[in-house]
Short mmCIF file of C-alpha atoms in Angstrom, two decimals:
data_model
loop_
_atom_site.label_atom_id
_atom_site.label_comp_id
_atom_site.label_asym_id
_atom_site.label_seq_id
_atom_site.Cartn_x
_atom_site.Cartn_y
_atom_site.Cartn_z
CA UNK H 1 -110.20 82.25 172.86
CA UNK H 2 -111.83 80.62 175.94
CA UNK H 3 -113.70 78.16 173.72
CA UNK H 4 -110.85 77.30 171.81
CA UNK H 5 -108.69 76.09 174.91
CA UNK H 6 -111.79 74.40 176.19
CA UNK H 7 -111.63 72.94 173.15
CA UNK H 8 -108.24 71.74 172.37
CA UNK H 9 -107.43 70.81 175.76
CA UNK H 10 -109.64 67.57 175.76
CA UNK H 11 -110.39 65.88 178.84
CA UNK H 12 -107.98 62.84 177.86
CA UNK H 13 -105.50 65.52 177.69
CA UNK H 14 -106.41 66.97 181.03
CA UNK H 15 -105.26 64.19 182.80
CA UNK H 16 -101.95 64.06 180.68
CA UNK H 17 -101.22 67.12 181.78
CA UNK H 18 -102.25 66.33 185.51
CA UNK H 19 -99.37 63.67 185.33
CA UNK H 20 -96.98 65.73 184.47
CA UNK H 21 -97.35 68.08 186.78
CA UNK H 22 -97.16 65.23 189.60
CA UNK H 23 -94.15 63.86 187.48
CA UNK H 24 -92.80 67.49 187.88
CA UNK H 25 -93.87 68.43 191.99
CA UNK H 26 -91.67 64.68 192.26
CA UNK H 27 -88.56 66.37 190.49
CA UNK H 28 -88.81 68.75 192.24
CA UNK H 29 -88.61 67.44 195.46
CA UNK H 30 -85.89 65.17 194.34
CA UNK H 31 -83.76 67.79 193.10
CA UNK H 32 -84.00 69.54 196.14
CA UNK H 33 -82.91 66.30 198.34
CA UNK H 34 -80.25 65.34 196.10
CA UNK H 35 -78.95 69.11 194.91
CA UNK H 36 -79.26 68.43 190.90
CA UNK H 37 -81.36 71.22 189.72
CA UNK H 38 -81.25 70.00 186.08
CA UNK H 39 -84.28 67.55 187.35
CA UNK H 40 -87.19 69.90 187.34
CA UNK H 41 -86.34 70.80 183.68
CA UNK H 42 -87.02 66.88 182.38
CA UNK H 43 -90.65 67.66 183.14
CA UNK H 44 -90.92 70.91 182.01
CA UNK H 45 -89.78 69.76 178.89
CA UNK H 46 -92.17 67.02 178.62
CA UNK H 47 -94.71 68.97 179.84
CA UNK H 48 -93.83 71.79 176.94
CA UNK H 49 -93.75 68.79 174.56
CA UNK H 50 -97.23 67.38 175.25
CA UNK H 51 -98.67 71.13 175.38
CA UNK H 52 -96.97 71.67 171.85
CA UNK H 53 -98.33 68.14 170.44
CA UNK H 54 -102.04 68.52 171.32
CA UNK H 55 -102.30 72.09 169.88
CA UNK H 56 -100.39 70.98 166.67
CA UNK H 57 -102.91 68.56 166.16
CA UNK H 58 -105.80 71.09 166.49
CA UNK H 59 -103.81 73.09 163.82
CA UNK H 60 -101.16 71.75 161.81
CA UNK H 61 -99.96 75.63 160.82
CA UNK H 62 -98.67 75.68 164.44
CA UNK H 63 -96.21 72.58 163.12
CA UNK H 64 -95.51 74.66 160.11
CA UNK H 65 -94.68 77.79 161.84
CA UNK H 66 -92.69 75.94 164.43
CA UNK H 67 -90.56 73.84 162.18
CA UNK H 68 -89.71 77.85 160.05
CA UNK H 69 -88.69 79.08 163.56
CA UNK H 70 -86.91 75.54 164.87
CA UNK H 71 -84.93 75.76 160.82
CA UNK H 72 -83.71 79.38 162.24
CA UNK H 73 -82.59 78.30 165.53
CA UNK H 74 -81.21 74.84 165.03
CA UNK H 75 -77.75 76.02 164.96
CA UNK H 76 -77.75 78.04 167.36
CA UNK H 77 -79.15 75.56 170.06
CA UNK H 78 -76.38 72.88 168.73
CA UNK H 79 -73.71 75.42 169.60
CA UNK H 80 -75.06 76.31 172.26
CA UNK H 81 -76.57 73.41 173.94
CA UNK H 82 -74.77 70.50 172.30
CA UNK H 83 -74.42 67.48 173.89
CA UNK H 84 -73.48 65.02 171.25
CA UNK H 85 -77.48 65.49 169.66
CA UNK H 86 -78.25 65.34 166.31
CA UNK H 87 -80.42 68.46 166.22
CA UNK H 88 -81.09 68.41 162.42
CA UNK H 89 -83.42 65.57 163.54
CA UNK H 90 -85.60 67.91 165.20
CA UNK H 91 -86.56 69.04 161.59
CA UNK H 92 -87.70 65.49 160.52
CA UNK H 93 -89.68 65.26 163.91
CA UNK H 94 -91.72 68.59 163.18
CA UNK H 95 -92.10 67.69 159.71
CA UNK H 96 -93.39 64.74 161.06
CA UNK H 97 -95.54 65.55 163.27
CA UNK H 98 -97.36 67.94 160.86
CA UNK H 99 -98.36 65.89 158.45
CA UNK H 100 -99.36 63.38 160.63
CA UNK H 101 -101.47 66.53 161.99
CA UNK H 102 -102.29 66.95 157.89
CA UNK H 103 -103.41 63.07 158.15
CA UNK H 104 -105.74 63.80 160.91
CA UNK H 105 -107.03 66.62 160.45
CA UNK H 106 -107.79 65.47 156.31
CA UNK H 107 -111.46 66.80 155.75
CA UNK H 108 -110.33 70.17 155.78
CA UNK H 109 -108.00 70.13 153.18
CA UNK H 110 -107.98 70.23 149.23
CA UNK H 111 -105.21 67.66 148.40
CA UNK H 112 -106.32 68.50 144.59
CA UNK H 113 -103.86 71.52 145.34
CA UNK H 114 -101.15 69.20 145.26
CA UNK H 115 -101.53 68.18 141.81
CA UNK H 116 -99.38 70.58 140.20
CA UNK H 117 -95.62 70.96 139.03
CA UNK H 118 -93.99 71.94 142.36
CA UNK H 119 -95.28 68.56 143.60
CA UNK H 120 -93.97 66.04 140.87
CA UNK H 121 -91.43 67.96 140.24
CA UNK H 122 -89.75 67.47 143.77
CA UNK H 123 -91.28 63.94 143.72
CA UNK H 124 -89.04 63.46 140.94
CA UNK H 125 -85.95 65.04 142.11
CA UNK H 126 -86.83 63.24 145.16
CA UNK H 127 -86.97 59.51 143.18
CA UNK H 128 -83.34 60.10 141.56
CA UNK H 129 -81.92 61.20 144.43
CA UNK H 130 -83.22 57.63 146.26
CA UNK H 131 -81.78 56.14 143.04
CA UNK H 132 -78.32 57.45 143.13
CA UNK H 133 -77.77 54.68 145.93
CA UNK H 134 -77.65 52.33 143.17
CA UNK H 135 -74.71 54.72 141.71
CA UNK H 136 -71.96 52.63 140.90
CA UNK H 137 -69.08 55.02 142.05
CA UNK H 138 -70.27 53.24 145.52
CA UNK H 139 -70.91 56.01 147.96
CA UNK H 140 -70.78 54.95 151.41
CA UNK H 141 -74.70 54.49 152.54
CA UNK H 142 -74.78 56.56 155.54
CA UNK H 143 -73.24 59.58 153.42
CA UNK H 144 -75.87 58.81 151.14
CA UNK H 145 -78.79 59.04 153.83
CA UNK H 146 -77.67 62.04 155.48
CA UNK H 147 -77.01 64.47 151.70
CA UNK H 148 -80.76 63.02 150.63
CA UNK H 149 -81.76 64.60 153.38
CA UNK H 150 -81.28 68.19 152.15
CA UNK H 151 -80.80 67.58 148.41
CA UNK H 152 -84.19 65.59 148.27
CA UNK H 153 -85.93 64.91 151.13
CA UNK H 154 -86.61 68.59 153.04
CA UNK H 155 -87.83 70.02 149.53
CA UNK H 156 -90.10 67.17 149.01
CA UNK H 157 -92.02 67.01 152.29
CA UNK H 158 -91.56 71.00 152.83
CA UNK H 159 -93.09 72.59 149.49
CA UNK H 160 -96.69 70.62 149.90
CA UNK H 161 -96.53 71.98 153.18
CA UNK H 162 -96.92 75.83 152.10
CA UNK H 163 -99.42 75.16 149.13
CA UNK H 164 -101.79 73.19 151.84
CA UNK H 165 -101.20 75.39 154.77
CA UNK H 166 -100.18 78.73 153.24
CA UNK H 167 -103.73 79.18 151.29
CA UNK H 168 -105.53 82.70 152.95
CA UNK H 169 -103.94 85.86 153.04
CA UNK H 170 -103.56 85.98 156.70
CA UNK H 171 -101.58 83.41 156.91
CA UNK H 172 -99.48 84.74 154.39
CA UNK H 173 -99.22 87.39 156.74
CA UNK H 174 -98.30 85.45 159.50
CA UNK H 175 -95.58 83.96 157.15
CA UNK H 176 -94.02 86.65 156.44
CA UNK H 177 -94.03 88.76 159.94
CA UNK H 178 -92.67 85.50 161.77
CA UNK H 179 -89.63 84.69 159.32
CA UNK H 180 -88.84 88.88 159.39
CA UNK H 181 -88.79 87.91 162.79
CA UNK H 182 -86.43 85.41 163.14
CA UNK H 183 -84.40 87.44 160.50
CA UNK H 184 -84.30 90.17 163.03
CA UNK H 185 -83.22 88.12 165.85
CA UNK H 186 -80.48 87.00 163.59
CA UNK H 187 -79.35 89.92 162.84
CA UNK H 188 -79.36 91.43 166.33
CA UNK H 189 -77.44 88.33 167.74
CA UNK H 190 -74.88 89.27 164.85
CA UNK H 191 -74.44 92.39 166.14
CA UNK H 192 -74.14 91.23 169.52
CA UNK H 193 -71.65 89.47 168.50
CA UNK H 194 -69.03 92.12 167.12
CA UNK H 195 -69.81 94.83 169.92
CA UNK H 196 -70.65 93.14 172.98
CA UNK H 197 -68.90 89.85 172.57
CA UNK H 198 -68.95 85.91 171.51
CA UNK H 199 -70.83 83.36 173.99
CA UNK H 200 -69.06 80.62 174.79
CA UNK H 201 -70.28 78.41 172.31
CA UNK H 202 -69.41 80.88 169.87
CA UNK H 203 -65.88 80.90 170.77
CA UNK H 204 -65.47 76.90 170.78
CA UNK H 205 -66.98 77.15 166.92
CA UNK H 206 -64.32 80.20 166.04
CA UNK H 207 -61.32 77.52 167.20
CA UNK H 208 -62.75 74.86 165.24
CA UNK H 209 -63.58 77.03 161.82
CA UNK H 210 -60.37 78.96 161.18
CA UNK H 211 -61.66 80.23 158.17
CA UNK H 212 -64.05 82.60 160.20
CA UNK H 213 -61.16 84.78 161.18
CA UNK H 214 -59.44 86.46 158.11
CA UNK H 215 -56.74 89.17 158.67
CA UNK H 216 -57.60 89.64 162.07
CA UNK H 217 -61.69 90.22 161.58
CA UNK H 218 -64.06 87.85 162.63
CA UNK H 219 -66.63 86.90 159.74
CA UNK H 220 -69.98 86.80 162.32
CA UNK H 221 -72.30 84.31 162.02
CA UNK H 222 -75.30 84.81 164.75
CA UNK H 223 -77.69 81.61 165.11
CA UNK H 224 -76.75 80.29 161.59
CA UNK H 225 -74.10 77.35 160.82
CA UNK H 226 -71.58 79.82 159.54
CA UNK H 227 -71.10 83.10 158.22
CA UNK H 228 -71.98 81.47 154.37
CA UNK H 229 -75.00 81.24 155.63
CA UNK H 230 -75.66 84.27 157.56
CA UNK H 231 -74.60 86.66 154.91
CA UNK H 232 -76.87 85.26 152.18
CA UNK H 233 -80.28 85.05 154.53
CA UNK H 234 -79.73 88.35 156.07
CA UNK H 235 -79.04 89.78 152.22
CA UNK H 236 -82.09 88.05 151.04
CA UNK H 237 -84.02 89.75 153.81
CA UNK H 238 -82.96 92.85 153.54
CA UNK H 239 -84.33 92.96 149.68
CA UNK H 240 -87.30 91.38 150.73
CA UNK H 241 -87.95 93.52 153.70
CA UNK H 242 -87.72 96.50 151.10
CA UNK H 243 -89.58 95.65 148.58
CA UNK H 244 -92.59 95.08 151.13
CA UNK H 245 -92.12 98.31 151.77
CA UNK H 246 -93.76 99.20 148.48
CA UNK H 247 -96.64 96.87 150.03
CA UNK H 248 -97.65 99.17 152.85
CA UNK H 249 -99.92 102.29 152.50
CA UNK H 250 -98.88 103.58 156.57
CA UNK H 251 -95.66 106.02 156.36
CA UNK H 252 -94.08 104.11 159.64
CA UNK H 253 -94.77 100.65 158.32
CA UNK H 254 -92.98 101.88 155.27
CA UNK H 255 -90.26 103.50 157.89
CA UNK H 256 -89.58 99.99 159.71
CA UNK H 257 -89.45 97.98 156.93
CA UNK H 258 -86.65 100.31 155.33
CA UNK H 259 -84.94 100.43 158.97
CA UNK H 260 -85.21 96.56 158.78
CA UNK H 261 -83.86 96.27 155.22
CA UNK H 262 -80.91 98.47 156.77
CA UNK H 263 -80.09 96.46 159.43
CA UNK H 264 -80.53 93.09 157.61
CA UNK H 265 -78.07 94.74 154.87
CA UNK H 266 -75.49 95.37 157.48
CA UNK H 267 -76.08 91.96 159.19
CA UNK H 268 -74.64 91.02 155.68
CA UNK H 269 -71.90 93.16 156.19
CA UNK H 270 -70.68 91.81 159.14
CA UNK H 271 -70.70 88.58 157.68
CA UNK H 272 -67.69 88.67 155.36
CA UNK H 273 -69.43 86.48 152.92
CA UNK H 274 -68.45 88.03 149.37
CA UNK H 275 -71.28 86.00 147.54
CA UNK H 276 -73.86 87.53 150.01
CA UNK H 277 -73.60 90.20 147.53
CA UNK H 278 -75.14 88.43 144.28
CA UNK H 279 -78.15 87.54 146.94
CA UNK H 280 -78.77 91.40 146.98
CA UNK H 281 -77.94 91.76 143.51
CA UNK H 282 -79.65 88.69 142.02
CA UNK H 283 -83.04 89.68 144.43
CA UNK H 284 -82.59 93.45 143.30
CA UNK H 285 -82.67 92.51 139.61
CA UNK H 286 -85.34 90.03 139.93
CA UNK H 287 -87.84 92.42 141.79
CA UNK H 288 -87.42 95.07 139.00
CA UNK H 289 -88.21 92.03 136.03
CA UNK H 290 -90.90 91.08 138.06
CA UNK H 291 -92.38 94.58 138.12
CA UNK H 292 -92.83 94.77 134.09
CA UNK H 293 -91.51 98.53 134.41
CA UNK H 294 -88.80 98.88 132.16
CA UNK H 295 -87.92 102.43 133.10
CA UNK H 296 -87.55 100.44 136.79
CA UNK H 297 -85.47 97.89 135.44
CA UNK H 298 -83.34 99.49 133.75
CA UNK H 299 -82.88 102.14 136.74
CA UNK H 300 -82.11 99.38 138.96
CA UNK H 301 -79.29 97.98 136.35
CA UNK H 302 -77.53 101.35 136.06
CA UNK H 303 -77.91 101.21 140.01
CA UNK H 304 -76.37 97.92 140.39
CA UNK H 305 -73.32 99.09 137.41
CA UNK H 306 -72.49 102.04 139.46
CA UNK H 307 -72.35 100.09 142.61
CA UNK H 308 -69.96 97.25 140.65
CA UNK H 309 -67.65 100.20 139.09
CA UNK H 310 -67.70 101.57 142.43
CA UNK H 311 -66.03 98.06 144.11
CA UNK H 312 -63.95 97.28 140.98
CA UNK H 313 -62.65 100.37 139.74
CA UNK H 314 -61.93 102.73 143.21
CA UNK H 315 -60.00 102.51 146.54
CA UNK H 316 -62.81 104.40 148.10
CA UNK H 317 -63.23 102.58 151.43
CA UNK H 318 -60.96 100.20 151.36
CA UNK H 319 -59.97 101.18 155.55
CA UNK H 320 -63.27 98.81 156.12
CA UNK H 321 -62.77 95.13 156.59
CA UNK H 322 -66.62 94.66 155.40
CA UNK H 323 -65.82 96.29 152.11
CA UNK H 324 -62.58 95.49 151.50
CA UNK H 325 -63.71 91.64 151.15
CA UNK H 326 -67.14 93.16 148.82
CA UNK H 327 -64.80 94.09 146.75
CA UNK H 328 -62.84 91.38 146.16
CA UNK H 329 -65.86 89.67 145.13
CA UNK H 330 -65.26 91.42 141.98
CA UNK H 331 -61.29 90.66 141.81
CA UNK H 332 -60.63 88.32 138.64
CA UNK H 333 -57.06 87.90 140.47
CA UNK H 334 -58.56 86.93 144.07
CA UNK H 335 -56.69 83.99 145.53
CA UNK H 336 -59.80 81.72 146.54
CA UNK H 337 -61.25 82.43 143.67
CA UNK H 338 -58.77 80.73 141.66
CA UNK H 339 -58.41 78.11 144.03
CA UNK H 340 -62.62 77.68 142.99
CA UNK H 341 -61.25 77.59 139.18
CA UNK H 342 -58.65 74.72 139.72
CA UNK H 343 -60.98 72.49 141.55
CA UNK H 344 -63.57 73.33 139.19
CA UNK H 345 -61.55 72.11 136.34
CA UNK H 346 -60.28 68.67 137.85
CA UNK H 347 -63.68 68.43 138.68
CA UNK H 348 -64.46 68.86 135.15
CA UNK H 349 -61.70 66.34 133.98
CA UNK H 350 -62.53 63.72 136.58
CA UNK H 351 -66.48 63.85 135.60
CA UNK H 352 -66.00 63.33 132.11
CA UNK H 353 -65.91 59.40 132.76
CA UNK H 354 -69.13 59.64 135.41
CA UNK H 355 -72.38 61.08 133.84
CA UNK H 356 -74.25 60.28 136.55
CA UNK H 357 -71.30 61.37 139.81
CA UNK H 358 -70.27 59.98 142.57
CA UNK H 359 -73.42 59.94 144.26
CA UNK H 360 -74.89 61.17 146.99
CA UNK H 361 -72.63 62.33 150.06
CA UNK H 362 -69.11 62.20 148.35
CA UNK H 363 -68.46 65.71 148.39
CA UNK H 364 -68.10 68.05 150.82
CA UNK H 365 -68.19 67.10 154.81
CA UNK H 366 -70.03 63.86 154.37
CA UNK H 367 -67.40 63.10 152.16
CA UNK H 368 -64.66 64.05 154.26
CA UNK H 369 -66.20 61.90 157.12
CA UNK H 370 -68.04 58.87 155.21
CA UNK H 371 -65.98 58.48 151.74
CA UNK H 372 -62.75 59.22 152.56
CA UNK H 373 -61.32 56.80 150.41
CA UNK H 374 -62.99 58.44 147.32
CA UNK H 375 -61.26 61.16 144.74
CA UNK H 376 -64.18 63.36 144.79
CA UNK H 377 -64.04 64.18 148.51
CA UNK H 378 -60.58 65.65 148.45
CA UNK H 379 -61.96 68.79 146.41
CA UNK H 380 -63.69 71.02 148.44
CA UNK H 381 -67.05 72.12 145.97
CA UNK H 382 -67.46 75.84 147.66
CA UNK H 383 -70.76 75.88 145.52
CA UNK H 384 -73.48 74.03 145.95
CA UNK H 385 -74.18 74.08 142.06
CA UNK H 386 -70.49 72.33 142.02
CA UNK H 387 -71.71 69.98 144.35
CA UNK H 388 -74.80 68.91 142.70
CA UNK H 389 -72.59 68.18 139.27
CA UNK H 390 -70.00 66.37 141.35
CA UNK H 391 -73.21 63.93 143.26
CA UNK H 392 -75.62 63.84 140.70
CA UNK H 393 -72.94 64.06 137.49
CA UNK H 394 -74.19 65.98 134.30
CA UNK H 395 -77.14 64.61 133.44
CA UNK H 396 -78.55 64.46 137.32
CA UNK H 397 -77.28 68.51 137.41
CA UNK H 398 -78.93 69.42 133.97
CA UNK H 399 -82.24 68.00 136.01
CA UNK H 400 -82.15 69.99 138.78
CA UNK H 401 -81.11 73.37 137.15
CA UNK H 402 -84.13 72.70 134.21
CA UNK H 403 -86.52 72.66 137.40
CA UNK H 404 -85.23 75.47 139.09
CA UNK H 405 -86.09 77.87 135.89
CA UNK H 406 -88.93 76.19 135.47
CA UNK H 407 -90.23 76.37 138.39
CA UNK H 408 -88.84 79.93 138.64
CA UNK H 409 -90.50 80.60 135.32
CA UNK H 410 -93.50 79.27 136.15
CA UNK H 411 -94.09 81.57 139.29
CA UNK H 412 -92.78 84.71 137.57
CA UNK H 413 -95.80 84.25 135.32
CA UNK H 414 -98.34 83.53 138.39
CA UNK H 415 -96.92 86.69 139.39
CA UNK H 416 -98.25 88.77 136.23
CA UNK H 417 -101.15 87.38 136.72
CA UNK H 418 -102.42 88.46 139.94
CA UNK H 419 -104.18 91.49 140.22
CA UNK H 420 -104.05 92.32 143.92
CA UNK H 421 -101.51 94.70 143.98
CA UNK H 422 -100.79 94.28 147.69
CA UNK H 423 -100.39 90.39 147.20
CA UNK H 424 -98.39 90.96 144.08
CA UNK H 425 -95.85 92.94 146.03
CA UNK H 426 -95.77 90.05 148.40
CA UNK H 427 -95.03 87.41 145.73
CA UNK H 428 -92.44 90.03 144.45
CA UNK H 429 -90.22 90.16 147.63
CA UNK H 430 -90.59 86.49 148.25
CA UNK H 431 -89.66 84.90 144.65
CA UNK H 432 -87.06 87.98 144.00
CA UNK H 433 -85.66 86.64 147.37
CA UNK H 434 -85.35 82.93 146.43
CA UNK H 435 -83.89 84.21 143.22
CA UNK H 436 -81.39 85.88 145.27
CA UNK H 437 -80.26 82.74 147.35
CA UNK H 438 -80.31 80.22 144.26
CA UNK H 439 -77.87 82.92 142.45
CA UNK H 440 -75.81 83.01 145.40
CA UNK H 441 -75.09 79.14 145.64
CA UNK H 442 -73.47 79.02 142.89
CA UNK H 443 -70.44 80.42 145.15
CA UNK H 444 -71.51 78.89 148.69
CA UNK H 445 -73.60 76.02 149.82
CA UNK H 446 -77.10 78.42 150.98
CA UNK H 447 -79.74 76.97 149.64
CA UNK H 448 -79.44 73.45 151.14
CA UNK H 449 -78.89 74.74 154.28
CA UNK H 450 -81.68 75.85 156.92
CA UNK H 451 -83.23 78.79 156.86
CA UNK H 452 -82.76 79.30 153.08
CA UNK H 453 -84.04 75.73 152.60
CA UNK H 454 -87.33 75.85 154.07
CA UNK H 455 -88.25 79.73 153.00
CA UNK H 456 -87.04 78.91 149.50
CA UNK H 457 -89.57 76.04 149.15
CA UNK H 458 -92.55 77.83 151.10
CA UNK H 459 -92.28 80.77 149.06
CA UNK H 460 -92.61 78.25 145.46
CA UNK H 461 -95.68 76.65 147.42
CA UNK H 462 -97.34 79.68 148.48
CA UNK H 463 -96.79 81.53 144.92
CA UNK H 464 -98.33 78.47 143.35
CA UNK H 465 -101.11 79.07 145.50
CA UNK H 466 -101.59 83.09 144.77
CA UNK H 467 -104.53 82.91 142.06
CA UNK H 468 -106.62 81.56 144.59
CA UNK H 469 -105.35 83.84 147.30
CA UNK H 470 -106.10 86.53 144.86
CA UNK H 471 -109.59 85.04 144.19
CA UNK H 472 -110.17 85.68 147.85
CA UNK H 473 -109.24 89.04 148.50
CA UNK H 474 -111.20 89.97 144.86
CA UNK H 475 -113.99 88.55 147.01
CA UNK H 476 -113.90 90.81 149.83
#
């Protein structure tokens, strides 16, 4: 470890750091003439920053690992912190900064790994998407800049990242312990949220999202951007947390994991989110495919029946607020669901004429705040498959959804293929996971949001980078 300090910390970078702390002694001193404490923090900061930067470039998996843990936290630091910053831009910076860390650090990469479908594919998604600024429903621009971001961009610079980075078991590892993690941070701020009480920042987002308190109950939302969010990722861990527990030979490694999966599951709960469910349920059925066993799979579907009968066809718990809306997931006559029906079918009426949409950033907030004036942003999409046909019209949607199964296709059969069983199980929970969240947005906008975003994307890198990872541990 010694030797690795000695040699990160560079001599050039020595006196950088000297600076700093001179620039810092000076703030001190200043703040403690003039009474504003907040000065000693600028060079902290900077200090932290330059730190950060000089390691990243010694490793670019630092930038990786911090951008997963910034994608968690983003939210929470905007409610918390705010101050009129665009935070989201934090996640261009670190995505930044690592490949430029990539760049530099070149000779010890195989960029042959990028030649595969992941890459073009999101190259190509990534092409249309900068060509639907050409669409002639005339999109404002800036709406246009800001949904590329997340329909395009992200996927495009993110899923390279985890089939150049994510390439030996132990980082694999390190993948998965750090974004259980960050899960379980999540899920412990949710519950500090419903029995010891909302920060302040929490409050101030409650009175301007309504929608978040339903009969009384507040849906909780922890560090994410809303409970549609928070419901989904903490479902997808919790089926991800227990299938690694098939992954594990120790009894209490098998014991957390299952007491993880538990709490994630309630995290869920707490959320209010009705679709969370079909992340659960859409994981839970993908894990059992992906295990070949029939006698599993078919298990698992009587399983998932029983629990459906169960919420459709019984009052049995129906005194708990976190059930009570489960259940009228299942409810044919739900309110908002119709209301999802009727925009759904003047969506369908209105995008008969437009093939290829409205373009990017009509729909939804951007189009609230950037295309007022257009048709297609007074009908709220609740779905971010909706969204995609009402941007990208038919032809752009058929796209996207033809590489989605491909691309889930393609992994499901990398998946057979490996022989590690260990690693298997790992591929398993991750891809039965992303399953989970891509079923689930066809009801609420998850998987262009962070986390889902960048652990949905990793997870298609790092599975199209399992035969060698297999090769390796065959090797051992």
């Amino acid at each position: 470890m010694g030797h690795l300090i000695k040699d990160t910390i560079a001599k050039k970078n020595i006196y950088l750091i000297g600076a700093a702390l001179l620039v810092t002694l000076a703030c001190i001193i200043l703040a403690a003439v003039t009474q504003n404490f907040v000065l000693p923090l600028v060079p902290v900061v900077l200090l932290s920053v330059v730190i950060f930067t000089i390691f990243l470039f010694r490793e670019p998996f630092l930038g990786l690992m911090a951008t997963t843990g910034y994608c968690f936290f983003l939210h929470f630091l905007s409610r918390e912190i705010g101050g009129g910053i665009s935070y989201g831009l934090g996640i261009e910076i670190l995505l930044l900064l690592t490949w430029l860390s990539i760049w530099y650090n070149a000779d010890r990469f195989d960029f042959s790994n990028l030649n595969n479908c992941l890459f073009w594919l999101t190259f190509s998604w990534f092409l249309l998407s900068v060509a639907e600024v050409a669409n002639p429903a005339g999109a404002n621009i800036t709406g246009w800049i800001l949904e590329l971001r997340s329909s395009a961009l992200y996927p495009f610079l993110i899923a390279p990242l985890g089939m150049l980075l994510l390439t030996t078991p132990r980082r694999l590892n390190i993948f998965l312990k750090t974004i259980i993690l960050f899960s379980l941070i999540a899920a412990l701020v949710g519950v500090k949220q419903k029995y010891i009480g909302l920060s302040q920042g929490d409050q101030l987002f409650l009175q301007d999202n309504p929608t978040h308190v339903l009969w009384g109950q507040i849906r909780y939302f922890s560090i994410f951007s809303n409970a549609g969010q928070f419901g989904p990722s903490q479902g997808q861990f919790s089926m991800i947390a227990f299938v690694l527990s098939f992954s594990v030979k120790e009894w209490w490694k098998k014991i957390v994991l299952l007491v993880l999966s538990g709490l994630f599951f309630y995290g869920m709960m707490i959320s209010g989110t009705r679709g969370a469910m079909f992340a659960v349920a859409g994981a839970a059925v993908a894990a059992m495919f992906l295990t070949k066993r029939f006698k599993v799979f078919m298990f698992g579907l009587i399983a998932i029946g029983l629990f459906y009968g169960f919420l459709k066809y019984t009052n049995i718990g129906s005194g708990n607020y976190a059930i009570v809306r489960l259940r009228s997931s299942v409810d044919p006559n739900d309110a908002s669901l119709n209301v999802r029906f009727i925009n759904q079918k003047k969506l369908a009426e209105y995008m008969k004429s437009k093939p290829f949409g409205g373009g990017l950033g009509v729909i939804g907030s951007f189009g609230h705040k950037y295309n007022p004036d257009k048709y297609l942003s007074t009908i709220e999409p609740d779905s971010y498959w909706v969204k995609l046909w009402a941007m990208y019209g038919i032809v752009g949607f058929t796209f996207w959804f033809c590489i989605m199964m491909f691309l889930f296709g393609k992994c499901t059969g990398i998946i057979w293929r490996i022989h590690n069983p260990s690693l298997k199980v790992k591929l398993i929970a991750l891809l039965s996971g992303s399953a989970g969240i891509f079923l689930c947005s066809y009801g609420n906008e998850v998987m262009n949001d962070m986390p889902s975003l960048i652990i949905l994307y990793l997870s298609f890198g790092v599975i199209l980078m399992a035969p060698k990872l297999d090769k390796q541990l065959s090797n051992k």
